mmCIF file of C-alpha atoms in Angstrom:
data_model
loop_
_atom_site.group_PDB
_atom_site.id
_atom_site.type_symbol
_atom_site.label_atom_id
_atom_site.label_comp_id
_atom_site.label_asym_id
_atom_site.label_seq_id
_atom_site.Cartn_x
_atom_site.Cartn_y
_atom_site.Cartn_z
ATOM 1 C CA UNK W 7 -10.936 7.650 12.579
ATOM 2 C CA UNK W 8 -13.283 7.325 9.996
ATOM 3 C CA UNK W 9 -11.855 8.186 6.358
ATOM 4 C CA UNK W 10 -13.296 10.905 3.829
ATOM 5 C CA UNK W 11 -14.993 8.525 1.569
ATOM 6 C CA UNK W 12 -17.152 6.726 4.793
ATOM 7 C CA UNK W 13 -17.940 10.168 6.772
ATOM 8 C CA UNK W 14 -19.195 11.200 3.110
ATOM 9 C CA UNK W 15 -21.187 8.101 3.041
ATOM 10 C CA UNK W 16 -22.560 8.695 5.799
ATOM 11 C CA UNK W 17 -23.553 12.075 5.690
ATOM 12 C CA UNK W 18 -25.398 11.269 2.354
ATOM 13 C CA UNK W 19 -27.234 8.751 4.546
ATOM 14 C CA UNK W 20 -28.170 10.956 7.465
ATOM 15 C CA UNK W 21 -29.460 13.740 4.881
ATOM 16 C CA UNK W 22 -31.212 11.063 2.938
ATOM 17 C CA UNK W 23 -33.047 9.914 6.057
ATOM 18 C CA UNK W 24 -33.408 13.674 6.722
ATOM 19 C CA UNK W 25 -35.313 14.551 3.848
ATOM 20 C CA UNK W 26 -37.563 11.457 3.883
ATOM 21 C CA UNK W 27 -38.926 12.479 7.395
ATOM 22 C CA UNK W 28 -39.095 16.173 6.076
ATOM 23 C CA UNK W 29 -41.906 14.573 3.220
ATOM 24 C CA UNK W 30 -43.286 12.585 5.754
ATOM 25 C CA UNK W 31 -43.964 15.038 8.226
ATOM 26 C CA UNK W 32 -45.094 17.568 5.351
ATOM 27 C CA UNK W 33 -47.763 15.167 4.087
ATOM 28 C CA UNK W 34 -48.678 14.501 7.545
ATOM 29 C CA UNK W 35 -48.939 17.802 8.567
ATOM 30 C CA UNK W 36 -50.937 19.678 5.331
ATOM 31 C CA UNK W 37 -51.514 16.756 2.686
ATOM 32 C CA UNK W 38 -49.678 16.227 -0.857
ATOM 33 C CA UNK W 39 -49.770 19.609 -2.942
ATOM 34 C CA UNK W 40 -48.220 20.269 -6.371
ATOM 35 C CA UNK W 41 -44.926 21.562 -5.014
ATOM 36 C CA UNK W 42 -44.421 17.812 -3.300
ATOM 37 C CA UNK W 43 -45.481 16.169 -6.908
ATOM 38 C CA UNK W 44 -41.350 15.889 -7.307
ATOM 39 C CA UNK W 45 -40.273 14.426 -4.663
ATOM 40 C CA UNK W 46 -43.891 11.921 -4.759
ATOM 41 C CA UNK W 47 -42.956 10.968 -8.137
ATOM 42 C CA UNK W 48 -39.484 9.790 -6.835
ATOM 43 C CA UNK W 49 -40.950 7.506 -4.248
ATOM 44 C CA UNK W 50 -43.458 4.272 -5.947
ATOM 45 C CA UNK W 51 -44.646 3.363 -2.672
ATOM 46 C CA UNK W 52 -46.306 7.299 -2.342
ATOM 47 C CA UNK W 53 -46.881 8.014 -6.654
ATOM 48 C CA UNK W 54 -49.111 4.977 -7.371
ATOM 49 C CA UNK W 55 -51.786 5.744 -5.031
ATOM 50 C CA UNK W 56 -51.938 9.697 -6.257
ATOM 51 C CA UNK W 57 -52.710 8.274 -9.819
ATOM 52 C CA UNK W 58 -51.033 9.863 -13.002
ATOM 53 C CA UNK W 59 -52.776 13.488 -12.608
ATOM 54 C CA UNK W 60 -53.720 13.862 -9.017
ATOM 55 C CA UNK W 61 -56.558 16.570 -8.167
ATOM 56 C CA UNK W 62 -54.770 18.408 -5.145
ATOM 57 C CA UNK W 63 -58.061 20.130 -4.071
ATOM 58 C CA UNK W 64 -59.841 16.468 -3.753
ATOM 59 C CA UNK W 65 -56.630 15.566 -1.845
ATOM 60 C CA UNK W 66 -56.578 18.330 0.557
ATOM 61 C CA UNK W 67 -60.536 17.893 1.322
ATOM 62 C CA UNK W 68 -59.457 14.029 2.121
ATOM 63 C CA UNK W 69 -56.559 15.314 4.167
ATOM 64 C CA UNK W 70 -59.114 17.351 6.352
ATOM 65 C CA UNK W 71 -61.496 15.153 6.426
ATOM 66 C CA UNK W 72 -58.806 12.282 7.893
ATOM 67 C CA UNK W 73 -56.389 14.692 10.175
ATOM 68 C CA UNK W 74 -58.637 17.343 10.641
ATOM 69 C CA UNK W 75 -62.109 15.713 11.173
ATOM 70 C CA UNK W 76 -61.631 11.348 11.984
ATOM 71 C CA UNK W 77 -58.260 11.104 13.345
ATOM 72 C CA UNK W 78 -56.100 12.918 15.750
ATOM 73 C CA UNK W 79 -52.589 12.606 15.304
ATOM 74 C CA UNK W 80 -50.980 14.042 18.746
ATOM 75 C CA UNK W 81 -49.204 12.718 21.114
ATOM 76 C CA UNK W 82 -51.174 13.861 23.843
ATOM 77 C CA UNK W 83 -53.962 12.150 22.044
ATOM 78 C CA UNK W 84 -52.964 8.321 22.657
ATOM 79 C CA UNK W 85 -51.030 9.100 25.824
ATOM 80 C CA UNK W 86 -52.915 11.237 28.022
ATOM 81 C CA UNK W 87 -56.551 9.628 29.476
ATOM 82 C CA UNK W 88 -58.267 12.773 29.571
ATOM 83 C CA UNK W 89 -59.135 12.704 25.887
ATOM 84 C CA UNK W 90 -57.656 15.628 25.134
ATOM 85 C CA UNK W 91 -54.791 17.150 22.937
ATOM 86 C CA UNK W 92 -52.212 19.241 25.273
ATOM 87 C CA UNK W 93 -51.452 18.866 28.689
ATOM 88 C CA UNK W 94 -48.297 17.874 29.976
ATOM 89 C CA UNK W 95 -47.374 15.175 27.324
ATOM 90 C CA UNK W 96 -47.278 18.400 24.487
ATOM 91 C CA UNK W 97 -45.839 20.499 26.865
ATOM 92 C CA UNK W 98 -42.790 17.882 27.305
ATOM 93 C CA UNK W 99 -42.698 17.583 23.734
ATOM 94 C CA UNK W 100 -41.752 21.291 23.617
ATOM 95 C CA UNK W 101 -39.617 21.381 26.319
ATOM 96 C CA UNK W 102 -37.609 18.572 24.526
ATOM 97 C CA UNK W 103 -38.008 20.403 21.098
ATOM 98 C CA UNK W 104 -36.510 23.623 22.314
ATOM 99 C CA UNK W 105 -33.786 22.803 24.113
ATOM 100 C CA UNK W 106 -32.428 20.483 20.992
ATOM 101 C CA UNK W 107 -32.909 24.327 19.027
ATOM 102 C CA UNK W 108 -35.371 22.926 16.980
ATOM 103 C CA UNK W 109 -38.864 25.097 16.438
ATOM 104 C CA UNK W 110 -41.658 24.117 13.833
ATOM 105 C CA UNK W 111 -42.174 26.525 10.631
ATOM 106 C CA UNK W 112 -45.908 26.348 11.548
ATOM 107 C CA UNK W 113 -46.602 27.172 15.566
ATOM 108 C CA UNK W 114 -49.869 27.040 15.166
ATOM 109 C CA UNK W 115 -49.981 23.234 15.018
ATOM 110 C CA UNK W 116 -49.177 21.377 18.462
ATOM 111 C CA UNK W 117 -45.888 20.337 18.865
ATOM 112 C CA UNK W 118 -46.917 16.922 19.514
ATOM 113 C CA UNK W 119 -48.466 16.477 16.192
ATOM 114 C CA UNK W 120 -46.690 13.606 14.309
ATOM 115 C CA UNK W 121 -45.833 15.263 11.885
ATOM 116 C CA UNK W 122 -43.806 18.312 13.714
ATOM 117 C CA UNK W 123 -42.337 15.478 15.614
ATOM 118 C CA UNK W 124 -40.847 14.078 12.319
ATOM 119 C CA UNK W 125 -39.658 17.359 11.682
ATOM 120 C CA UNK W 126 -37.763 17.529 14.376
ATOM 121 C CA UNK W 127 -36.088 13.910 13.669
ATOM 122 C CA UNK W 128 -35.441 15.932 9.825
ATOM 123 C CA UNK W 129 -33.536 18.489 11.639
ATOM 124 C CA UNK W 130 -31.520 16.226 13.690
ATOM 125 C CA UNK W 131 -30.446 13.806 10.774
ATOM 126 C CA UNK W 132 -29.687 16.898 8.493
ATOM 127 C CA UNK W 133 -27.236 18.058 11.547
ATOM 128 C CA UNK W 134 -25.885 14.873 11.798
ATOM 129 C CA UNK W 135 -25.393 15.048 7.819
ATOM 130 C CA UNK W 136 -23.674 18.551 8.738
ATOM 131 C CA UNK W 137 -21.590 17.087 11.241
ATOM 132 C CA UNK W 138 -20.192 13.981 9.292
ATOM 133 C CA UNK W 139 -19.139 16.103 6.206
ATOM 134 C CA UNK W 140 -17.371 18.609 9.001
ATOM 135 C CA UNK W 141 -15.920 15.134 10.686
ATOM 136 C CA UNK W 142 -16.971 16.364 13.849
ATOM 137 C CA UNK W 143 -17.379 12.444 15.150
ATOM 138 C CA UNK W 144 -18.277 14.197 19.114
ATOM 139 C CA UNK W 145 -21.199 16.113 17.594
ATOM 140 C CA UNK W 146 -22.227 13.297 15.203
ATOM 141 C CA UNK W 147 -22.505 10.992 18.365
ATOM 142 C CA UNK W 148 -24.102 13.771 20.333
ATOM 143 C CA UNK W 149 -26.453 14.304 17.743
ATOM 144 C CA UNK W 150 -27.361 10.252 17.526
ATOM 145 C CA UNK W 151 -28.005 10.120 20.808
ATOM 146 C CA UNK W 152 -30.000 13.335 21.275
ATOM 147 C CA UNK W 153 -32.067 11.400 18.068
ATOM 148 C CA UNK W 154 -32.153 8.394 20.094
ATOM 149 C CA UNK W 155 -33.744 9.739 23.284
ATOM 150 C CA UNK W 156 -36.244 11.971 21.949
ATOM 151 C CA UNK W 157 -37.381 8.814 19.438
ATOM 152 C CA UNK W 158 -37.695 6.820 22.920
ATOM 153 C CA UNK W 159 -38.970 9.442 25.068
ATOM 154 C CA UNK W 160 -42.034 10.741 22.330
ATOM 155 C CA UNK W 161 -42.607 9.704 19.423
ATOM 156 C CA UNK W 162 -42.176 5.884 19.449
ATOM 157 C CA UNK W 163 -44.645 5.535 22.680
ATOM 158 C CA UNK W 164 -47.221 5.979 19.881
ATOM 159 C CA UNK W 165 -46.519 6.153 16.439
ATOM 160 C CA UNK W 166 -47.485 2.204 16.386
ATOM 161 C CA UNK W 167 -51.117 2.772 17.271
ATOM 162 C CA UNK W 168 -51.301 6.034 15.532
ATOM 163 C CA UNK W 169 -49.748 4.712 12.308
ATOM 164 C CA UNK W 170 -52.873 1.802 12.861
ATOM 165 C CA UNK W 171 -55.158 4.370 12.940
ATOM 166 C CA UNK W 172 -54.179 6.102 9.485
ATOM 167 C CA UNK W 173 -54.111 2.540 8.039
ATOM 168 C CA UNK W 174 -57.840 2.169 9.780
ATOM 169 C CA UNK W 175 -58.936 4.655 7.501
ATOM 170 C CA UNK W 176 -58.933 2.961 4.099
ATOM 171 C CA UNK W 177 -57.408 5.613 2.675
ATOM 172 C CA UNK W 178 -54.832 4.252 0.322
ATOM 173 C CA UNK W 179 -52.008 7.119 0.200
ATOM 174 C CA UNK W 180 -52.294 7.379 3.825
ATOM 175 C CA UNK W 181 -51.952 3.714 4.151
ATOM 176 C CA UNK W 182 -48.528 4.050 1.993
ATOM 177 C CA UNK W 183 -47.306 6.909 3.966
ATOM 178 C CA UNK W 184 -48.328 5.114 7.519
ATOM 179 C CA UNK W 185 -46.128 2.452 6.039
ATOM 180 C CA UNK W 186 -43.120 4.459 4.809
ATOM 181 C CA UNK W 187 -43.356 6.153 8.071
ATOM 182 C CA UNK W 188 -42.653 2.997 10.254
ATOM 183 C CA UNK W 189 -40.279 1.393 7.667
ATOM 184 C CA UNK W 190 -38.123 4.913 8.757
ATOM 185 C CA UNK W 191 -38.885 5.264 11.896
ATOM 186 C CA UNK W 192 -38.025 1.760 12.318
ATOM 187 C CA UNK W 193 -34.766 1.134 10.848
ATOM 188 C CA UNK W 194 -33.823 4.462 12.446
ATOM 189 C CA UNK W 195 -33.966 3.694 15.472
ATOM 190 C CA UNK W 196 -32.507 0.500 15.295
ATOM 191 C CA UNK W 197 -29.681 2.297 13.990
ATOM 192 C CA UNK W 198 -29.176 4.423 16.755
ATOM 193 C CA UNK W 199 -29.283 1.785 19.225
ATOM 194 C CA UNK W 200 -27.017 -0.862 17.396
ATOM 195 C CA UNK W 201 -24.485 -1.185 19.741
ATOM 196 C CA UNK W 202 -22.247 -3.233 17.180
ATOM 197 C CA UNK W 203 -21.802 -0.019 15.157
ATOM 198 C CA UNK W 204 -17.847 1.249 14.250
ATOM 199 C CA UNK W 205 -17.061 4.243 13.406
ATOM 200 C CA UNK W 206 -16.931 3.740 10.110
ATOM 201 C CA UNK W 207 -20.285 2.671 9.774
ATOM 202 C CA UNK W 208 -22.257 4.637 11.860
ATOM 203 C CA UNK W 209 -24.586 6.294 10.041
ATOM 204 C CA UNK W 210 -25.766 2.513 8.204
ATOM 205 C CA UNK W 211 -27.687 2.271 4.800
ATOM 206 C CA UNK W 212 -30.099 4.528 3.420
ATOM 207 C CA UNK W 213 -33.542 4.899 4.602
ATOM 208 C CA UNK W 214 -34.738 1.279 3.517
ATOM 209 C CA UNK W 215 -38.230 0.913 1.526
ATOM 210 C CA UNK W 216 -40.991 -0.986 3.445
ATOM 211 C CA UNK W 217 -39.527 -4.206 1.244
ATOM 212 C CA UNK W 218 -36.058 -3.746 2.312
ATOM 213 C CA UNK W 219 -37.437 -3.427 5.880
ATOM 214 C CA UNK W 220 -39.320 -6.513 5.416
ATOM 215 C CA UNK W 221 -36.980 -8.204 4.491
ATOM 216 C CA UNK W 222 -34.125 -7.386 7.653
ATOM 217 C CA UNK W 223 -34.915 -8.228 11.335
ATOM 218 C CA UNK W 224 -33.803 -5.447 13.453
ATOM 219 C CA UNK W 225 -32.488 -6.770 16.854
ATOM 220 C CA UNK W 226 -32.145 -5.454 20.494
ATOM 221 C CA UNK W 227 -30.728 -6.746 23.640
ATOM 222 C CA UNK W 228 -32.659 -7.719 26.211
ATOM 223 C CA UNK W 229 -31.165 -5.479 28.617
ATOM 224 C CA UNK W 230 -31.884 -2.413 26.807
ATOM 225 C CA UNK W 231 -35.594 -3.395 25.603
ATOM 226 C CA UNK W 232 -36.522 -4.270 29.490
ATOM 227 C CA UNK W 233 -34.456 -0.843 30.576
ATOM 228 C CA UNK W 234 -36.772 0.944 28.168
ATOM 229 C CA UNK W 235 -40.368 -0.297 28.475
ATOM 230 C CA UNK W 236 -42.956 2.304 29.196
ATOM 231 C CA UNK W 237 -46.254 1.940 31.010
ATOM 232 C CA UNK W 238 -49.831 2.995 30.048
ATOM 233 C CA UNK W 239 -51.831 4.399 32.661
ATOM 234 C CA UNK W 240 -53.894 2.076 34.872
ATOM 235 C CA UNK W 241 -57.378 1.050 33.421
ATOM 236 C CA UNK W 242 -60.320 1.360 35.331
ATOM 237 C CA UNK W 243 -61.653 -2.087 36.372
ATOM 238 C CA UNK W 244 -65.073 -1.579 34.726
ATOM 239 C CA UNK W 245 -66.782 -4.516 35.611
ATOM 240 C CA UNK W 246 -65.745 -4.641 39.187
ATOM 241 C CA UNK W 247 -68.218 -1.795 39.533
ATOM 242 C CA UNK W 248 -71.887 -2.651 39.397
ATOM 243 C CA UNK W 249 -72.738 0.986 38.477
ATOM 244 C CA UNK W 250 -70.939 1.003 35.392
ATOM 245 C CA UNK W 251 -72.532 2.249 32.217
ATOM 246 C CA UNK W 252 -72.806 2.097 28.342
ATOM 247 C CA UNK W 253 -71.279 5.472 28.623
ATOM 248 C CA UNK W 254 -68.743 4.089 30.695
ATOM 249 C CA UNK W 255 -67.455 1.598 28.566
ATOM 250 C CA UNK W 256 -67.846 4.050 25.391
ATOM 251 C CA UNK W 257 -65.551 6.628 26.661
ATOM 252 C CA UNK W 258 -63.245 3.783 28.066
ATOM 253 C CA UNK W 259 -63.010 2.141 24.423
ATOM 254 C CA UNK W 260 -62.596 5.842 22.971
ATOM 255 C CA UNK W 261 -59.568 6.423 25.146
ATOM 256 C CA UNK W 262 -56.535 5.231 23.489
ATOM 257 C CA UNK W 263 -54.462 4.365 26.067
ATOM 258 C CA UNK W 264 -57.339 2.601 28.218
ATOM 259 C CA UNK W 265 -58.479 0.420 25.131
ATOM 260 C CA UNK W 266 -54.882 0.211 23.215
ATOM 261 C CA UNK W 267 -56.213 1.979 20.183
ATOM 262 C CA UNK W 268 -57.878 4.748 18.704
ATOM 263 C CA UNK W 269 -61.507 4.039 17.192
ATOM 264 C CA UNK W 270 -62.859 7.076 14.775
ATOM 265 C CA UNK W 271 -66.340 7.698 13.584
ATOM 266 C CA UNK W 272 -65.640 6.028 10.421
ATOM 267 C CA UNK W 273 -65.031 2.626 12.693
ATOM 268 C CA UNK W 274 -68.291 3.559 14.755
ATOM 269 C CA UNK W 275 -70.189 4.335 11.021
ATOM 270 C CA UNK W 276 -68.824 0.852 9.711
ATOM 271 C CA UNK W 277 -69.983 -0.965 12.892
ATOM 272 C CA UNK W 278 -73.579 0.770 12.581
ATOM 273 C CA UNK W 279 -74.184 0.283 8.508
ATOM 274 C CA UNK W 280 -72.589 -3.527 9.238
ATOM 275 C CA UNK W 281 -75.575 -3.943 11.971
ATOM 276 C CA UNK W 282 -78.006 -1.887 9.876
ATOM 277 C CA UNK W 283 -78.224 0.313 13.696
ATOM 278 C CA UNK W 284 -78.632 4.090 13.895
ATOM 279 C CA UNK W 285 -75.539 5.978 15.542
ATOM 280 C CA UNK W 286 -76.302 9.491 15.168
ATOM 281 C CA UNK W 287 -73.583 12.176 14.377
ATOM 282 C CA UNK W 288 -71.934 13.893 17.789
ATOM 283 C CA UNK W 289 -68.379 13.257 19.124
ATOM 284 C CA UNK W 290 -67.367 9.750 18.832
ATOM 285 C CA UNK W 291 -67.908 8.708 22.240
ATOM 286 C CA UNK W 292 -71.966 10.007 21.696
ATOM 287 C CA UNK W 293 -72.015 8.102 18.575
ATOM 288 C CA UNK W 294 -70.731 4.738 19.968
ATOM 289 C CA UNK W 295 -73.352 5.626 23.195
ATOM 290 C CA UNK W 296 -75.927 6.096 20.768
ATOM 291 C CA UNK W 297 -74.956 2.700 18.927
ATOM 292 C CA UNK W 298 -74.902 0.711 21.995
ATOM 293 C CA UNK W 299 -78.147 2.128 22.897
ATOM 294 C CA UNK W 300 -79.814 1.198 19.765
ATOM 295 C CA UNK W 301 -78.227 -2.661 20.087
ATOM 296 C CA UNK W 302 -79.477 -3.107 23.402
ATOM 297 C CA UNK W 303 -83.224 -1.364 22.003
ATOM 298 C CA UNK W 304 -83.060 -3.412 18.872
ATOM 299 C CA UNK W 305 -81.183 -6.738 19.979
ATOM 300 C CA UNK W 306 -78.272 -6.278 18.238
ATOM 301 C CA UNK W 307 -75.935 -5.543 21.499
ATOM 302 C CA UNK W 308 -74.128 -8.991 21.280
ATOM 303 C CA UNK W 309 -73.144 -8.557 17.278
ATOM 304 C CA UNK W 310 -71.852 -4.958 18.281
ATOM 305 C CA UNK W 311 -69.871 -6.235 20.664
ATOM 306 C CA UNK W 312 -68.479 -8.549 18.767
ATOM 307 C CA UNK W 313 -68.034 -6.152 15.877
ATOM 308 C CA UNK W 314 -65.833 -3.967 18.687
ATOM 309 C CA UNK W 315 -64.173 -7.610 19.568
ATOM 310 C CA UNK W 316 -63.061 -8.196 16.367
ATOM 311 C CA UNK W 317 -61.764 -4.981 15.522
ATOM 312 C CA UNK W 318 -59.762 -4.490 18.572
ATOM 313 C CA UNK W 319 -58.463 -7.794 18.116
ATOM 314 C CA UNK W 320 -57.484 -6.888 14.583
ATOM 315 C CA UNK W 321 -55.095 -4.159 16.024
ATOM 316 C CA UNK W 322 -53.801 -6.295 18.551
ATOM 317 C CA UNK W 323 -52.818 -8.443 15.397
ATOM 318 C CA UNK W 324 -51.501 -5.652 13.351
ATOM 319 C CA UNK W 325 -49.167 -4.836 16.180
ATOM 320 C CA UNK W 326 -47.938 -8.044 16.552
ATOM 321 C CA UNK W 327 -47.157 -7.364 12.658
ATOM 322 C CA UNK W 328 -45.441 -4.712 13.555
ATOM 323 C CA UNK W 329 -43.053 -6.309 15.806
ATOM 324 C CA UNK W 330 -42.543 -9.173 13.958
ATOM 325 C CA UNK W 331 -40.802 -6.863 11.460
ATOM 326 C CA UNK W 332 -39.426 -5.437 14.131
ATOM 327 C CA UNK W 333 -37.887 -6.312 16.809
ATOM 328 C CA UNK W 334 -35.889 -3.547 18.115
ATOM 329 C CA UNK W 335 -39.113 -2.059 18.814
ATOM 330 C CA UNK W 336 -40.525 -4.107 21.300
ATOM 331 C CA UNK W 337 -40.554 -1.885 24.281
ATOM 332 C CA UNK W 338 -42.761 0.416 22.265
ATOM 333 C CA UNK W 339 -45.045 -1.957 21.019
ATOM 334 C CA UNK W 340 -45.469 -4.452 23.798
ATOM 335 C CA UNK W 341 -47.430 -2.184 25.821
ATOM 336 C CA UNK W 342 -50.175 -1.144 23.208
ATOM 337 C CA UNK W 343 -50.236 -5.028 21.878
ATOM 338 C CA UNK W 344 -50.749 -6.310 25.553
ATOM 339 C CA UNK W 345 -53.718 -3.193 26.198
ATOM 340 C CA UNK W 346 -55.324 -4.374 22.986
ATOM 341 C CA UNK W 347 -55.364 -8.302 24.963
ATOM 342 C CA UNK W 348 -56.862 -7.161 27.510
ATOM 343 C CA UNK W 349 -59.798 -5.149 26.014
ATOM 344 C CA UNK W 350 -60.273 -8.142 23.983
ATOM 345 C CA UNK W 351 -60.925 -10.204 26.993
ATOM 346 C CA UNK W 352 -62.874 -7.062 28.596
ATOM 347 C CA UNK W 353 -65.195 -7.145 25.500
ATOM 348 C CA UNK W 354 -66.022 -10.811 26.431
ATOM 349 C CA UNK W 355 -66.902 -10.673 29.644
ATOM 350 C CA UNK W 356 -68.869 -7.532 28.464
ATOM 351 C CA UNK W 357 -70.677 -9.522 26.288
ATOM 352 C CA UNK W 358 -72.069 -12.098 28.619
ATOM 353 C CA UNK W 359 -73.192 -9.393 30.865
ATOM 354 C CA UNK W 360 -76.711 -8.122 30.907
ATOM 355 C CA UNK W 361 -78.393 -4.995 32.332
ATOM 356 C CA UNK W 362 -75.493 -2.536 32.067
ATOM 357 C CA UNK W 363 -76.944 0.462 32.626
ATOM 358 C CA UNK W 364 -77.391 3.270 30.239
#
């Protein structure tokens, strides 16, 4: 049985790891603010990119104009091909959420949002903090598992593509927190599923900062990567079909788990300033129609499509990053880092087509 001093430890670990994903998920969810300036100025990683005196208002308007206008960080989002956020992947999500007695402070949001997701992994870590100091070792390992499955079963089928996204955006705080976010996330999990762990050591270190991550290899059995690998739905074989359009291939390259990542209209704008071609301003499928349009009116179809080559093929290579560091995450990765391959090689063959249809 684990002694006072070690189920102390490790309750100051879970609650740690707790309120990390609490900030996280806050900043995710509504932006830094005033009231998180203490816990910001604790963390280097998050302060330095705020600056000394940070405006809030100038922050909020860039939170909007990432979460709320570019990017959109739901589950459904990346996982469900109808380009839409809800359906049946949120409505797991809440089934999953409720019946661990967890419910988000704002219900407004979708419960599939990553940031109410990391919520919920806040509330499980600070019960698991509860349950050390009460050395209640049947609920801690309840709780561990219960943190296990729903990282599994949501969250990690696409925070690696999602988290590429924020970092797609150039924004630099967001680009810190994207990081943080997979650093904990990462050495979480790998926790969880460390089947060399004694009782005694359950809980593991603190949340480690992204250099402390880099610096550890998480591993995982092969068993229990292969047992859980998840599929993304079946692509549509685009060029197999003679009919197939520029619109066809936009809204296949704006659906995330078609193309293996998400492309905002800030990508589409830096692909239509790069090629000095017009884009217009609609929904970003219209906007990448409208681009491809103009390349094919003003012979500058092949550079786009090499533009779209290169940055797909930059994800592809981010992931890979991603699961060099690691490891244990290779079932959730793979997937999104083998989609990414094959749009790559889709974008080729695209390329030395002509007369696609508009």
């Amino acid at each position: 049985m684990p002694t006072s001093d070690s189920n102390e430890t490790a309750a100051q670990s879970a609650l740690a790891r707790s309120r990390l994903y609490w900030l996280l998920g806050r900043l995710l969810l509504t932006g830094p603010s005033a009231d998180l300036w203490p816990l910001l100025d604790a963390i280097e990683d998050l302060r330095l990119p705020l600056g000394a005196d940070p405006e809030w208002p100038e922050w909020a308007a860039q939170h909007q104009q990432i979460f709320g206008f570019s990017l959109f960080p739901f589950g459904s989002f990346f996982l469900d091909t109808s380009g839409m956020v809800g359906g049946q992947v949120a409505e797991r999500v809440v089934e999953e959420t409720t019946r661990l007695g967890y419910r988000p402070q704002d219900q407004s949001v979708g419960w599939d949002h990553i940031g109410v997701e990391l919520d919920c992994l806040s509330f499980l870590c600070a019960a698991e903090g509860d349950a050390w100091q009460d050395n209640l070792p049947q609920q801690t390992q309840h709780i561990r598992m219960e943190a296990g499955r729903f990282l599994q079963d949501h969250l990690l089928c696409w925070l690696v593509p999602c988290l590429w996204a924020i970092r797609a955006e150039g924004n630099g705080f967001y680009q810190a927190v994207a990081e943080t976010t997979f650093a904990l996330v990462a050495g979480h999990y790998s926790n969880l599923t460390n089947s060399d762990l004694t009782n005694s050591n359950l809980a593991g270190s603190p949340p480690p900062t992204r250099q402390d991550f880099q610096a550890k290899k998480f591993n995982q059995s092969k068993q229990t990567e292969e047992s859980h690998l998840f599929t993304l739905p079946e692509p549509p074989s685009l060029l197999d079909d003679e009919t197939t359009s520029l619109r066809d291939i936009a809204t296949f390259l704006m659906t995330p788990p078609y193309s293996g990542l998400f492309i905002s209209r800030t990508t589409v704008t830096a692909w239509a300033r790069a090629l000095q071609l017009p884009r217009g301003f609609s929904t970003r499928t219209d906007m990448l129609v409208n681009l491809m349009q103009a390349g094919v009116q003003y012979d500058g179809f092949s550079p786009l499509i090499t533009q779209i080559e290169t940055t797909v093929q930059e994800a592809h290579d981010g992931y890979g990053a991603y699961l060099e560091e690691a490891p244990a995450l290779r079932h959730a990765i793979t997937p999104w880092k083998e989609r990414t391959a094959e749009t790559v090689q889709l974008l080729r063959r695209i390329g030395e087509r002509a007369n696609i249809p508009d």
